[in-house]
PDB file of C-alpha atoms and ligand atoms in Angstrom:
ATOM      1  CA  UNK A   1     -10.176   0.610   6.357  1.00  0.00           C
ATOM      2  CA  UNK A   2     -10.079  -1.705   9.376  1.00  0.00           C
ATOM      3  CA  UNK A   3      -6.877  -2.782  11.103  1.00  0.00           C
ATOM      4  CA  UNK A   4      -6.682  -5.590  13.590  1.00  0.00           C
ATOM      5  CA  UNK A   5      -3.529  -6.178  15.721  1.00  0.00           C
ATOM      6  CA  UNK A   6      -3.054  -9.501  17.545  1.00  0.00           C
ATOM      7  CA  UNK A   7      -0.730  -8.685  20.159  1.00  0.00           C
ATOM      8  CA  UNK A   8       0.443  -9.216  23.912  1.00  0.00           C
ATOM      9  CA  UNK A   9       0.525  -5.462  24.466  1.00  0.00           C
ATOM     10  CA  UNK A  10      -2.845  -3.897  23.054  1.00  0.00           C
ATOM     11  CA  UNK A  11      -2.419  -0.710  25.169  1.00  0.00           C
ATOM     12  CA  UNK A  12       0.774   0.017  23.301  1.00  0.00           C
ATOM     13  CA  UNK A  13      -1.074   0.008  19.986  1.00  0.00           C
ATOM     14  CA  UNK A  14      -4.041   1.774  21.237  1.00  0.00           C
ATOM     15  CA  UNK A  15      -1.983   4.539  22.750  1.00  0.00           C
ATOM     16  CA  UNK A  16       0.469   4.844  19.990  1.00  0.00           C
ATOM     17  CA  UNK A  17      -2.196   5.082  17.269  1.00  0.00           C
ATOM     18  CA  UNK A  18      -4.831   6.738  19.358  1.00  0.00           C
ATOM     19  CA  UNK A  19      -3.120  10.213  19.139  1.00  0.00           C
ATOM     20  CA  UNK A  20      -2.355  12.779  16.392  1.00  0.00           C
ATOM     21  CA  UNK A  21      -3.378  12.130  12.911  1.00  0.00           C
ATOM     22  CA  UNK A  22      -4.127   8.426  13.222  1.00  0.00           C
ATOM     23  CA  UNK A  23      -6.166   9.221  16.332  1.00  0.00           C
ATOM     24  CA  UNK A  24      -8.345  11.761  14.602  1.00  0.00           C
ATOM     25  CA  UNK A  25      -8.763   9.392  11.680  1.00  0.00           C
ATOM     26  CA  UNK A  26     -10.013   6.682  14.165  1.00  0.00           C
ATOM     27  CA  UNK A  27     -12.479   9.367  15.683  1.00  0.00           C
ATOM     28  CA  UNK A  28     -13.716  10.503  12.360  1.00  0.00           C
ATOM     29  CA  UNK A  29     -14.253   6.748  11.243  1.00  0.00           C
ATOM     30  CA  UNK A  30     -11.870   6.755   8.346  1.00  0.00           C
ATOM     31  CA  UNK A  31      -9.972   3.944   9.863  1.00  0.00           C
ATOM     32  CA  UNK A  32     -10.534   1.560  12.683  1.00  0.00           C
ATOM     33  CA  UNK A  33      -7.888  -0.100  14.906  1.00  0.00           C
ATOM     34  CA  UNK A  34      -8.825  -2.944  16.923  1.00  0.00           C
ATOM     35  CA  UNK A  35      -5.905  -4.338  19.319  1.00  0.00           C
ATOM     36  CA  UNK A  36      -6.734  -7.855  20.291  1.00  0.00           C
ATOM     37  CA  UNK A  37      -4.964  -9.376  23.228  1.00  0.00           C
ATOM     38  CA  UNK A  38      -3.747 -12.766  22.432  1.00  0.00           C
ATOM     39  CA  UNK A  39      -3.401 -13.582  26.193  1.00  0.00           C
ATOM     40  CA  UNK A  40      -7.315 -13.460  26.364  1.00  0.00           C
ATOM     41  CA  UNK A  41      -7.315 -16.754  24.276  1.00  0.00           C
ATOM     42  CA  UNK A  42      -4.941 -18.551  26.701  1.00  0.00           C
ATOM     43  CA  UNK A  43      -6.536 -21.809  27.984  1.00  0.00           C
ATOM     44  CA  UNK A  44      -4.028 -21.992  30.812  1.00  0.00           C
ATOM     45  CA  UNK A  45      -5.036 -20.937  34.374  1.00  0.00           C
ATOM     46  CA  UNK A  46      -1.927 -18.665  34.548  1.00  0.00           C
ATOM     47  CA  UNK A  47      -2.684 -17.186  31.246  1.00  0.00           C
ATOM     48  CA  UNK A  48       0.451 -18.456  29.618  1.00  0.00           C
ATOM     49  CA  UNK A  49       0.776 -17.985  25.979  1.00  0.00           C
ATOM     50  CA  UNK A  50       4.384 -19.315  25.450  1.00  0.00           C
ATOM     51  CA  UNK A  51       6.489 -22.395  26.157  1.00  0.00           C
ATOM     52  CA  UNK A  52       9.909 -23.789  25.902  1.00  0.00           C
ATOM     53  CA  UNK A  53      11.145 -24.590  22.410  1.00  0.00           C
ATOM     54  CA  UNK A  54      11.278 -28.200  21.366  1.00  0.00           C
ATOM     55  CA  UNK A  55      14.918 -29.222  20.691  1.00  0.00           C
ATOM     56  CA  UNK A  56      16.085 -26.917  23.436  1.00  0.00           C
ATOM     57  CA  UNK A  57      17.636 -23.370  23.246  1.00  0.00           C
ATOM     58  CA  UNK A  58      17.188 -20.056  24.864  1.00  0.00           C
ATOM     59  CA  UNK A  59      14.043 -18.104  25.243  1.00  0.00           C
ATOM     60  CA  UNK A  60      10.312 -19.022  24.865  1.00  0.00           C
ATOM     61  CA  UNK A  61       8.126 -19.534  21.772  1.00  0.00           C
ATOM     62  CA  UNK A  62       4.626 -18.332  21.436  1.00  0.00           C
ATOM     63  CA  UNK A  63       2.142 -21.200  21.146  1.00  0.00           C
ATOM     64  CA  UNK A  64      -0.089 -21.593  18.067  1.00  0.00           C
ATOM     65  CA  UNK A  65      -3.446 -22.267  20.005  1.00  0.00           C
ATOM     66  CA  UNK A  66      -4.130 -18.805  21.448  1.00  0.00           C
ATOM     67  CA  UNK A  67      -3.017 -17.120  18.207  1.00  0.00           C
ATOM     68  CA  UNK A  68      -5.384 -19.356  16.091  1.00  0.00           C
ATOM     69  CA  UNK A  69      -8.378 -18.728  18.400  1.00  0.00           C
ATOM     70  CA  UNK A  70      -7.610 -15.017  18.485  1.00  0.00           C
ATOM     71  CA  UNK A  71      -7.502 -15.001  14.580  1.00  0.00           C
ATOM     72  CA  UNK A  72     -10.763 -17.098  14.390  1.00  0.00           C
ATOM     73  CA  UNK A  73     -12.474 -14.657  16.651  1.00  0.00           C
ATOM     74  CA  UNK A  74     -11.354 -11.677  14.438  1.00  0.00           C
ATOM     75  CA  UNK A  75     -12.310 -13.331  11.193  1.00  0.00           C
ATOM     76  CA  UNK A  76     -15.219 -15.348  12.151  1.00  0.00           C
ATOM     77  CA  UNK A  77     -17.908 -13.015  10.833  1.00  0.00           C
ATOM     78  CA  UNK A  78     -16.000 -11.887   7.754  1.00  0.00           C
ATOM     79  CA  UNK A  79     -16.907 -13.070   4.256  1.00  0.00           C
ATOM     80  CA  UNK A  80     -13.437 -12.861   2.874  1.00  0.00           C
ATOM     81  CA  UNK A  81     -10.317 -13.788   4.848  1.00  0.00           C
ATOM     82  CA  UNK A  82      -8.088 -10.815   5.013  1.00  0.00           C
ATOM     83  CA  UNK A  83      -4.370 -10.636   4.589  1.00  0.00           C
ATOM     84  CA  UNK A  84      -2.382 -11.468   7.795  1.00  0.00           C
ATOM     85  CA  UNK A  85       0.855  -9.492   8.082  1.00  0.00           C
ATOM     86  CA  UNK A  86       3.415 -10.957  10.365  1.00  0.00           C
ATOM     87  CA  UNK A  87       6.015  -8.609  11.816  1.00  0.00           C
ATOM     88  CA  UNK A  88       9.490 -10.108  11.424  1.00  0.00           C
ATOM     89  CA  UNK A  89      13.077  -9.100  10.673  1.00  0.00           C
ATOM     90  CA  UNK A  90      13.069 -12.118   8.298  1.00  0.00           C
ATOM     91  CA  UNK A  91      10.372 -10.521   6.022  1.00  0.00           C
ATOM     92  CA  UNK A  92      10.526  -8.226   3.087  1.00  0.00           C
ATOM     93  CA  UNK A  93      11.490  -4.714   3.974  1.00  0.00           C
ATOM     94  CA  UNK A  94       8.462  -2.462   4.120  1.00  0.00           C
ATOM     95  CA  UNK A  95       8.323   0.414   1.602  1.00  0.00           C
ATOM     96  CA  UNK A  96       6.129   3.147   0.228  1.00  0.00           C
ATOM     97  CA  UNK A  97       4.972   0.917  -2.635  1.00  0.00           C
ATOM     98  CA  UNK A  98       3.985  -1.950  -0.163  1.00  0.00           C
ATOM     99  CA  UNK A  99       2.156   0.709   1.851  1.00  0.00           C
ATOM    100  CA  UNK A 100       0.255   1.640  -1.259  1.00  0.00           C
ATOM    101  CA  UNK A 101      -0.550  -1.990  -2.153  1.00  0.00           C
ATOM    102  CA  UNK A 102      -1.786  -2.704   1.409  1.00  0.00           C
ATOM    103  CA  UNK A 103      -3.894   0.639   1.481  1.00  0.00           C
ATOM    104  CA  UNK A 104      -6.195  -1.097  -1.131  1.00  0.00           C
ATOM    105  CA  UNK A 105      -7.384  -3.673   1.344  1.00  0.00           C
ATOM    106  CA  UNK A 106     -10.626  -3.212   3.373  1.00  0.00           C
ATOM    107  CA  UNK A 107      -9.408  -5.263   6.324  1.00  0.00           C
ATOM    108  CA  UNK A 108      -5.951  -6.113   7.451  1.00  0.00           C
ATOM    109  CA  UNK A 109      -4.541  -8.196  10.340  1.00  0.00           C
ATOM    110  CA  UNK A 110      -1.208  -7.727  11.905  1.00  0.00           C
ATOM    111  CA  UNK A 111       0.439 -10.354  14.097  1.00  0.00           C
ATOM    112  CA  UNK A 112       2.981  -9.191  16.577  1.00  0.00           C
ATOM    113  CA  UNK A 113       5.460 -11.735  17.909  1.00  0.00           C
ATOM    114  CA  UNK A 114       7.396 -11.651  21.050  1.00  0.00           C
ATOM    115  CA  UNK A 115       9.888 -13.795  23.052  1.00  0.00           C
ATOM    116  CA  UNK A 116      12.097 -15.828  20.613  1.00  0.00           C
ATOM    117  CA  UNK A 117       9.391 -16.292  18.086  1.00  0.00           C
ATOM    118  CA  UNK A 118       6.206 -17.829  17.077  1.00  0.00           C
ATOM    119  CA  UNK A 119       5.408 -21.576  16.531  1.00  0.00           C
ATOM    120  CA  UNK A 120       6.056 -22.077  12.845  1.00  0.00           C
ATOM    121  CA  UNK A 121       2.798 -23.977  12.252  1.00  0.00           C
ATOM    122  CA  UNK A 122       0.523 -21.076  13.004  1.00  0.00           C
ATOM    123  CA  UNK A 123       2.678 -18.835  10.793  1.00  0.00           C
ATOM    124  CA  UNK A 124       2.167 -21.474   7.980  1.00  0.00           C
ATOM    125  CA  UNK A 125      -1.451 -21.453   8.555  1.00  0.00           C
ATOM    126  CA  UNK A 126      -2.526 -18.036   8.722  1.00  0.00           C
ATOM    127  CA  UNK A 127       0.137 -15.530   7.664  1.00  0.00           C
ATOM    128  CA  UNK A 128       0.069 -14.183   4.076  1.00  0.00           C
ATOM    129  CA  UNK A 129       2.808 -11.589   4.211  1.00  0.00           C
ATOM    130  CA  UNK A 130       5.982 -11.467   6.258  1.00  0.00           C
ATOM    131  CA  UNK A 131       7.186  -7.892   6.679  1.00  0.00           C
ATOM    132  CA  UNK A 132      10.179  -6.123   8.332  1.00  0.00           C
ATOM    133  CA  UNK A 133      10.722  -2.395   9.003  1.00  0.00           C
ATOM    134  CA  UNK A 134      14.577  -2.739   8.578  1.00  0.00           C
ATOM    135  CA  UNK A 135      17.706  -4.857   9.175  1.00  0.00           C
ATOM    136  CA  UNK A 136      17.734  -4.520  12.900  1.00  0.00           C
ATOM    137  CA  UNK A 137      16.097  -6.599  15.717  1.00  0.00           C
ATOM    138  CA  UNK A 138      13.316  -5.113  17.907  1.00  0.00           C
ATOM    139  CA  UNK A 139      11.965  -6.736  21.173  1.00  0.00           C
ATOM    140  CA  UNK A 140       8.495  -7.270  19.428  1.00  0.00           C
ATOM    141  CA  UNK A 141       6.244  -6.541  16.500  1.00  0.00           C
ATOM    142  CA  UNK A 142       4.241  -3.681  18.036  1.00  0.00           C
ATOM    143  CA  UNK A 143       6.378  -0.862  16.912  1.00  0.00           C
ATOM    144  CA  UNK A 144       6.721  -2.316  13.255  1.00  0.00           C
ATOM    145  CA  UNK A 145       2.906  -2.731  13.215  1.00  0.00           C
ATOM    146  CA  UNK A 146       2.431   0.841  14.204  1.00  0.00           C
ATOM    147  CA  UNK A 147       4.827   2.100  11.686  1.00  0.00           C
ATOM    148  CA  UNK A 148       3.045   0.194   8.919  1.00  0.00           C
ATOM    149  CA  UNK A 149      -0.524   1.215  10.047  1.00  0.00           C
ATOM    150  CA  UNK A 150       0.622   4.824  10.303  1.00  0.00           C
ATOM    151  CA  UNK A 151       2.037   4.894   6.764  1.00  0.00           C
ATOM    152  CA  UNK A 152      -0.866   2.933   5.283  1.00  0.00           C
ATOM    153  CA  UNK A 153      -3.510   5.171   6.977  1.00  0.00           C
ATOM    154  CA  UNK A 154      -2.208   8.421   5.645  1.00  0.00           C
ATOM    155  CA  UNK A 155      -2.869   6.919   2.162  1.00  0.00           C
ATOM    156  CA  UNK A 156      -6.609   6.282   3.010  1.00  0.00           C
ATOM    157  CA  UNK A 157      -8.765   8.990   1.525  1.00  0.00           C
ATOM    158  CA  UNK A 158      -9.832  11.514   4.218  1.00  0.00           C
ATOM    159  CA  UNK A 159      -7.147  10.789   6.645  1.00  0.00           C
ATOM    160  CA  UNK A 160      -4.905  13.792   5.794  1.00  0.00           C
ATOM    161  CA  UNK A 161      -6.915  16.947   5.785  1.00  0.00           C
ATOM    162  CA  UNK A 162      -4.954  18.298   2.788  1.00  0.00           C
ATOM    163  CA  UNK A 163      -5.680  15.611   0.191  1.00  0.00           C
ATOM    164  CA  UNK A 164      -2.690  16.676  -2.041  1.00  0.00           C
ATOM    165  CA  UNK A 165      -0.074  16.414   0.609  1.00  0.00           C
ATOM    166  CA  UNK A 166       0.161  12.505   0.608  1.00  0.00           C
ATOM    167  CA  UNK A 167       0.874  12.902  -3.142  1.00  0.00           C
ATOM    168  CA  UNK A 168       3.622  15.359  -3.007  1.00  0.00           C
ATOM    169  CA  UNK A 169       5.674  14.036  -0.067  1.00  0.00           C
ATOM    170  CA  UNK A 170       8.929  12.174  -0.248  1.00  0.00           C
ATOM    171  CA  UNK A 171       8.805   8.886  -2.141  1.00  0.00           C
ATOM    172  CA  UNK A 172       5.376   9.201  -3.630  1.00  0.00           C
ATOM    173  CA  UNK A 173       7.137   9.975  -6.970  1.00  0.00           C
ATOM    174  CA  UNK A 174      10.244   8.198  -6.143  1.00  0.00           C
ATOM    175  CA  UNK A 175      12.073  11.513  -5.282  1.00  0.00           C
ATOM    176  CA  UNK A 176      12.856  12.997  -1.799  1.00  0.00           C
ATOM    177  CA  UNK A 177      10.761  16.118  -0.881  1.00  0.00           C
ATOM    178  CA  UNK A 178      12.099  19.679  -1.605  1.00  0.00           C
ATOM    179  CA  UNK A 179      13.096  21.892   1.357  1.00  0.00           C
ATOM    180  CA  UNK A 180      10.290  23.769   3.136  1.00  0.00           C
ATOM    181  CA  UNK A 181      10.348  27.212   4.708  1.00  0.00           C
ATOM    182  CA  UNK A 182       7.957  29.242   6.836  1.00  0.00           C
ATOM    183  CA  UNK A 183       8.130  32.568   8.519  1.00  0.00           C
ATOM    184  CA  UNK A 184      10.359  34.553   9.425  1.00  0.00           C
ATOM    185  CA  UNK A 185      11.671  35.465   6.065  1.00  0.00           C
ATOM    186  CA  UNK A 186      15.097  35.652   7.557  1.00  0.00           C
ATOM    187  CA  UNK A 187      16.495  33.381  10.329  1.00  0.00           C
ATOM    188  CA  UNK A 188      19.940  33.643  11.809  1.00  0.00           C
ATOM    189  CA  UNK A 189      21.069  35.546   8.750  1.00  0.00           C
ATOM    190  CA  UNK A 190      19.684  32.981   6.289  1.00  0.00           C
ATOM    191  CA  UNK A 191      16.860  34.281   3.899  1.00  0.00           C
ATOM    192  CA  UNK A 192      14.122  31.989   2.377  1.00  0.00           C
ATOM    193  CA  UNK A 193      15.020  31.417  -1.281  1.00  0.00           C
ATOM    194  CA  UNK A 194      13.701  34.462  -3.259  1.00  0.00           C
ATOM    195  CA  UNK A 195      11.683  32.240  -5.786  1.00  0.00           C
ATOM    196  CA  UNK A 196       9.312  31.145  -2.921  1.00  0.00           C
ATOM    197  CA  UNK A 197       8.458  34.752  -2.098  1.00  0.00           C
ATOM    198  CA  UNK A 198       7.866  35.555  -5.815  1.00  0.00           C
ATOM    199  CA  UNK A 199       4.320  34.221  -6.048  1.00  0.00           C
ATOM    200  CA  UNK A 200       5.382  32.832  -9.536  1.00  0.00           C
ATOM    201  CA  UNK A 201       3.692  29.436  -9.387  1.00  0.00           C
ATOM    202  CA  UNK A 202       5.390  27.831 -12.315  1.00  0.00           C
ATOM    203  CA  UNK A 203       8.897  28.931 -11.162  1.00  0.00           C
ATOM    204  CA  UNK A 204       8.168  27.705  -7.557  1.00  0.00           C
ATOM    205  CA  UNK A 205       7.153  24.214  -9.095  1.00  0.00           C
ATOM    206  CA  UNK A 206      10.283  24.151 -11.215  1.00  0.00           C
ATOM    207  CA  UNK A 207      12.523  25.121  -8.226  1.00  0.00           C
ATOM    208  CA  UNK A 208      10.881  22.587  -6.003  1.00  0.00           C
ATOM    209  CA  UNK A 209      11.336  19.754  -8.528  1.00  0.00           C
ATOM    210  CA  UNK A 210      14.978  20.770  -9.128  1.00  0.00           C
ATOM    211  CA  UNK A 211      15.625  20.701  -5.389  1.00  0.00           C
ATOM    212  CA  UNK A 212      13.992  17.258  -5.151  1.00  0.00           C
ATOM    213  CA  UNK A 213      16.293  15.999  -7.809  1.00  0.00           C
ATOM    214  CA  UNK A 214      19.379  17.472  -6.144  1.00  0.00           C
ATOM    215  CA  UNK A 215      18.334  16.166  -2.661  1.00  0.00           C
ATOM    216  CA  UNK A 216      17.704  12.607  -3.949  1.00  0.00           C
ATOM    217  CA  UNK A 217      21.023  12.686  -5.808  1.00  0.00           C
ATOM    218  CA  UNK A 218      22.879  13.855  -2.675  1.00  0.00           C
ATOM    219  CA  UNK A 219      21.073  11.863   0.063  1.00  0.00           C
ATOM    220  CA  UNK A 220      19.648   8.732  -1.551  1.00  0.00           C
ATOM    221  CA  UNK A 221      21.227   8.374  -5.004  1.00  0.00           C
ATOM    222  CA  UNK A 222      20.134   4.761  -5.144  1.00  0.00           C
ATOM    223  CA  UNK A 223      16.527   5.900  -5.401  1.00  0.00           C
ATOM    224  CA  UNK A 224      17.251   7.572  -8.880  1.00  0.00           C
ATOM    225  CA  UNK A 225      17.457   4.114 -10.401  1.00  0.00           C
ATOM    226  CA  UNK A 226      13.904   3.451  -9.733  1.00  0.00           C
ATOM    227  CA  UNK A 227      12.677   6.804 -11.139  1.00  0.00           C
ATOM    228  CA  UNK A 228      11.915   7.540 -14.879  1.00  0.00           C
ATOM    229  CA  UNK A 229      13.546  10.922 -15.311  1.00  0.00           C
ATOM    230  CA  UNK A 230      12.660  13.212 -18.172  1.00  0.00           C
ATOM    231  CA  UNK A 231      15.355  14.314 -20.592  1.00  0.00           C
ATOM    232  CA  UNK A 232      15.178  17.670 -18.967  1.00  0.00           C
ATOM    233  CA  UNK A 233      15.661  16.167 -15.559  1.00  0.00           C
ATOM    234  CA  UNK A 234      18.681  14.202 -16.682  1.00  0.00           C
ATOM    235  CA  UNK A 235      20.287  17.323 -18.275  1.00  0.00           C
ATOM    236  CA  UNK A 236      19.547  19.292 -15.020  1.00  0.00           C
ATOM    237  CA  UNK A 237      21.087  16.541 -12.856  1.00  0.00           C
ATOM    238  CA  UNK A 238      24.153  16.097 -15.156  1.00  0.00           C
ATOM    239  CA  UNK A 239      24.731  19.794 -14.890  1.00  0.00           C
ATOM    240  CA  UNK A 240      24.319  19.712 -11.175  1.00  0.00           C
ATOM    241  CA  UNK A 241      26.904  16.860 -10.881  1.00  0.00           C
ATOM    242  CA  UNK A 242      29.185  18.742 -13.113  1.00  0.00           C
ATOM    243  CA  UNK A 243      28.951  21.878 -10.880  1.00  0.00           C
ATOM    244  CA  UNK A 244      29.365  19.684  -7.724  1.00  0.00           C
ATOM    245  CA  UNK A 245      32.552  18.069  -9.093  1.00  0.00           C
ATOM    246  CA  UNK A 246      33.928  21.520  -9.963  1.00  0.00           C
ATOM    247  CA  UNK A 247      33.126  22.477  -6.191  1.00  0.00           C
ATOM    248  CA  UNK A 248      30.731  25.313  -7.291  1.00  0.00           C
ATOM    249  CA  UNK A 249      27.801  23.924  -5.289  1.00  0.00           C
ATOM    250  CA  UNK A 250      27.495  24.255  -1.476  1.00  0.00           C
TER     251      UNK A 250
HETATM  252  N1  LIG B 301      10.342  -7.856  14.929  1.00  0.00           N
HETATM  253  C1  LIG B 301      11.452  -7.631  15.589  1.00  0.00           C
HETATM  254  N2  LIG B 301      12.359  -6.885  14.813  1.00  0.00           N
HETATM  255  C2  LIG B 301      11.596  -6.561  13.618  1.00  0.00           C
HETATM  256  C3  LIG B 301      11.843  -5.762  12.423  1.00  0.00           C
HETATM  257  N3  LIG B 301      12.942  -5.200  12.288  1.00  0.00           N
HETATM  258  N4  LIG B 301      10.774  -5.607  11.689  1.00  0.00           N
HETATM  259  C4  LIG B 301       9.601  -6.120  11.734  1.00  0.00           C
HETATM  260  N5  LIG B 301       9.277  -6.987  12.969  1.00  0.00           N
HETATM  261  C5  LIG B 301      10.334  -7.096  13.764  1.00  0.00           C
END
């Protein structure tokens, strides 16, 4: 899968995604990340890419010309025009299901804004998806683009060395992940739950699923509305809630 990022800070993208798992995925050729500097498409002798807003007001607005030329350069030799994602707090909030949908694309372009915004006409012309990473305002679109590229990349076959791990982690089945333990068996007086030491695969799976249910109920109960619980799960949770209410749980 190929990611293209139109940005004023290409080194931020290259450094951020060039390390750890995404870095290895780039090296191995599972994904490619090309950060393209919008400033290289300025036609101004001072390499300006922004100007004052028509109608007045604070801040500067990114001009449409350099962004359009940058986009044309990226897509010029492509047969099919890829989706263009604009990072904006005005967009739909990014989620695991959006990551899954975007992971099906062969090419994706991200447009990172800065200053007070981007000229509306270029957004109308090239952007297919407006996405946000949450209801807070950042100084630019680079971090959101990196967040999205990271979460989409890990869904690309081969990127995670353990193929099953993308499947099992939090959100993939709508539930939060169960707690994990490693050595030592006892730490500060707390023992690893016995079932995990038992080697009994079915019991371990059952315990993990129950912990996922409990954890989702305790930490993100609103997620349960989007999950199809089996009769057994519902009964387990009802029982858990009962015990909680009676103060028998931790
Ligand atoms: N640009 C500034 N803030 C943002 C946010 N929360 N999500 C996406 N892009 C942004």
